[in-house]
Tab-separated table of C-alpha atoms in Angstrom:
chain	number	residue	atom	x	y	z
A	10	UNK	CA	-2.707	-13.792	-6.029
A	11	UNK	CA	-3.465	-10.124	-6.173
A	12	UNK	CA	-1.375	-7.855	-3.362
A	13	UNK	CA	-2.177	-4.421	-2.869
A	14	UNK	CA	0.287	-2.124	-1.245
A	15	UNK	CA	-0.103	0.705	1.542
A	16	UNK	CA	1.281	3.660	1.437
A	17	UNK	CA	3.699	3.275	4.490
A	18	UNK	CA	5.125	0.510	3.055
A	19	UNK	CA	6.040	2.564	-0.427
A	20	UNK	CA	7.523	5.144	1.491
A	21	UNK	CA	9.530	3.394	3.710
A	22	UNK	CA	10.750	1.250	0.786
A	23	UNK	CA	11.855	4.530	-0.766
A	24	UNK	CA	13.327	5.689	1.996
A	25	UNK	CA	15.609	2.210	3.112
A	26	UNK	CA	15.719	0.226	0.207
A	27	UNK	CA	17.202	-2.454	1.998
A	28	UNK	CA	14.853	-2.275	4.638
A	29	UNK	CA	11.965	-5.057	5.311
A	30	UNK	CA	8.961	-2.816	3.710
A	31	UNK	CA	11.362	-3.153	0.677
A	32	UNK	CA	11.998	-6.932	0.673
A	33	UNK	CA	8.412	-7.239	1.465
A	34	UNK	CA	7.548	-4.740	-1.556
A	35	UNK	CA	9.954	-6.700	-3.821
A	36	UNK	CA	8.554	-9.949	-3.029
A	37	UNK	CA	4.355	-8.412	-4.172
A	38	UNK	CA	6.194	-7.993	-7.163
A	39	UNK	CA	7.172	-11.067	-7.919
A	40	UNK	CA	5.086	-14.431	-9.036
A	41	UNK	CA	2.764	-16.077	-7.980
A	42	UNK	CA	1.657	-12.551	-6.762
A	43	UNK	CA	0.095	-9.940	-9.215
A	44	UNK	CA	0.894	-6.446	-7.075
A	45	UNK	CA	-1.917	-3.807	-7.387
A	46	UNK	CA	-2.149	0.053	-6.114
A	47	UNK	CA	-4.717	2.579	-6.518
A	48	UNK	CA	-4.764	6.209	-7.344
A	49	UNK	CA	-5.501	7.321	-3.789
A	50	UNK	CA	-2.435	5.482	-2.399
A	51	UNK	CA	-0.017	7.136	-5.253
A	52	UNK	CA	-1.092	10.770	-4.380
A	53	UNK	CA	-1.095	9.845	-0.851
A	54	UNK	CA	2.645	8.883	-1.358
A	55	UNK	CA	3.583	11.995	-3.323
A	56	UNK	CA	1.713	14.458	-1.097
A	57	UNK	CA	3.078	12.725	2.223
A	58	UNK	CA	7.068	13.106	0.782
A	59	UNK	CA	5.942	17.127	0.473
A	60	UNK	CA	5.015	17.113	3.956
A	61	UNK	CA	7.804	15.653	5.048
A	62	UNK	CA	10.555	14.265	2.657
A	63	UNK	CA	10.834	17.653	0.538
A	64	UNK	CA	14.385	16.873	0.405
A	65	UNK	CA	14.090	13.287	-1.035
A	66	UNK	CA	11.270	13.768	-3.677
A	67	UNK	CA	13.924	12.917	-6.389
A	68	UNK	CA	14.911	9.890	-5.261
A	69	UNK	CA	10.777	8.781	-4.458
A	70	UNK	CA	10.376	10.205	-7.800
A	71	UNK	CA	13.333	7.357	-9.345
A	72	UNK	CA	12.176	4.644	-6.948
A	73	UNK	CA	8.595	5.083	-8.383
A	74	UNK	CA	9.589	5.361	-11.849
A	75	UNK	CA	11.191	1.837	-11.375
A	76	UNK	CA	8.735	-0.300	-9.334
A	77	UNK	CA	5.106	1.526	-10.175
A	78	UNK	CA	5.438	-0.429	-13.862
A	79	UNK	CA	4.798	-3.622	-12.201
A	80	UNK	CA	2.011	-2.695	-10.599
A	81	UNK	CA	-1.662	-2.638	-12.322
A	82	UNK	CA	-2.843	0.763	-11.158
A	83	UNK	CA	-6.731	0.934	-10.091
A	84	UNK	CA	-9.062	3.972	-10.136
A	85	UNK	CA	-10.582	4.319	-6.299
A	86	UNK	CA	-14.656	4.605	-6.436
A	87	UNK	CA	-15.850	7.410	-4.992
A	88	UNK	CA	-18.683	5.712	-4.047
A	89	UNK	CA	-18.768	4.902	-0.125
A	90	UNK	CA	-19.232	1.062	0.998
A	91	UNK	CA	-20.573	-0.483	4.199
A	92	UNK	CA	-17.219	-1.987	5.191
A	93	UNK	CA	-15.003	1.176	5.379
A	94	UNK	CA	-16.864	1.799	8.429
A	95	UNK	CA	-14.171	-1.090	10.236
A	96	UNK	CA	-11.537	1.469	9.333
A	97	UNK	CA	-10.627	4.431	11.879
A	98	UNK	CA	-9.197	6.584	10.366
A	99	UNK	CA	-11.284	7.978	7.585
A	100	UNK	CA	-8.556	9.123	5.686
A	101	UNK	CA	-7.465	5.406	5.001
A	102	UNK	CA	-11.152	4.431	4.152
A	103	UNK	CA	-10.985	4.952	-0.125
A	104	UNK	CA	-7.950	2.711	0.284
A	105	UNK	CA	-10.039	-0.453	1.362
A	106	UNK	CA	-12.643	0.658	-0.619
A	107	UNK	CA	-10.132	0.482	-4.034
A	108	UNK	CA	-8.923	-2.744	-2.604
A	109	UNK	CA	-12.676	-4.515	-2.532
A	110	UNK	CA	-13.813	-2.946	-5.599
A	111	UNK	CA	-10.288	-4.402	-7.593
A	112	UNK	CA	-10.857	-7.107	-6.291
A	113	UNK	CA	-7.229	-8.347	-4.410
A	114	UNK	CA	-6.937	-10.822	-2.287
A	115	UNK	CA	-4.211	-9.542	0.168
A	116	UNK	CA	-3.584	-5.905	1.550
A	117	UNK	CA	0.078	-5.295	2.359
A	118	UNK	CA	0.471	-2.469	5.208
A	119	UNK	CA	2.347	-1.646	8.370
A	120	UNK	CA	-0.749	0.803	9.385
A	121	UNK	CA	-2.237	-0.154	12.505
A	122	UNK	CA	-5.640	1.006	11.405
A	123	UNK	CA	-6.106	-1.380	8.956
A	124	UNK	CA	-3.952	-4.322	10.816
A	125	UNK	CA	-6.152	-3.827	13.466
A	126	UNK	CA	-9.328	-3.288	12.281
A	127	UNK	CA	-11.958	-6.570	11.544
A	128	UNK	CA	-11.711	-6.571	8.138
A	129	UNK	CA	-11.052	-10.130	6.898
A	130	UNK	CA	-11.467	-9.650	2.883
A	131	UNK	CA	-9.307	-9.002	1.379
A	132	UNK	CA	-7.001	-10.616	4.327
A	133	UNK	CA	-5.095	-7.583	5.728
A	134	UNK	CA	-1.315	-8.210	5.982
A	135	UNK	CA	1.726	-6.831	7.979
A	136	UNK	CA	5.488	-6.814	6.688
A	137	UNK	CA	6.627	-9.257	9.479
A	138	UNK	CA	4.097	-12.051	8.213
A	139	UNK	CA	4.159	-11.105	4.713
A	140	UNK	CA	7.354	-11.899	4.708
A	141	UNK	CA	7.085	-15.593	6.188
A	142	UNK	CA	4.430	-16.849	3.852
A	143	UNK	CA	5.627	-19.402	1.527
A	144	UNK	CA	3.508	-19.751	-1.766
């Protein structure tokens, strides 16, 4: 099952590693699911620690260095799709457009733009119930 990851949840996995964004990070990475993150969602992660980690970069730069090998990295189209329009915030919209276009069948995030918004594919999950599925 492909599982691609938001951007909150990296960060706050870098930032408490033994927090539940983390266990629910660790757990994408592991079978039966096949974790995926796009471009967009990489440089959103670096330029958000400038903004407002400068002090931690290092240790995002270590965290990444260990977990982003397990993840297949996907190119985001630039090309816009119908759907993004069930996204507010515009921002977040080549996200769910790298997610439909790679094809994944679960969207890990703790952003209530996407949690709340009516997209159904790929199913749009939070931490809390991420962690309680059983595969």
């Amino acid at each position: 099952m492909r599982i691609m990851v938001d951007t909150n949840i990296f960060i706050s996995a870098a930032l408490f590693p033994k927090g539940r964004a983390a266990q629910a990070l660790y757990k994408a990475m592991m079978p039966p699911y096949h974790p995926v993150v796009c471009d967009y969602v990489i440089d959103e992660i670096h330029r958000k620690f400038q903004e407002k980690f400068q002090n931690k970069t290092h240790e995002l730069e270590a965290f990444l260095y260990a977990a982003l090998p397990a993840f297949d990295i996907v190119s985001t189209p630039d090309e816009v799709i119908d759907a993004e329009s069930k996204i507010r915030d515009i921002k977040d919209r080549p996200i769910l457009r790298a997610a439909l276009n790679s094809g994944v069948d679960l969207f890990l995030t703790g952003d209530k733009d996407f949690l709340e918004s009516s997209v159904v594919d790929p199913r749009i999950i939070s931490v809390s119930v991420f962690l309680e599925i059983d595969l």
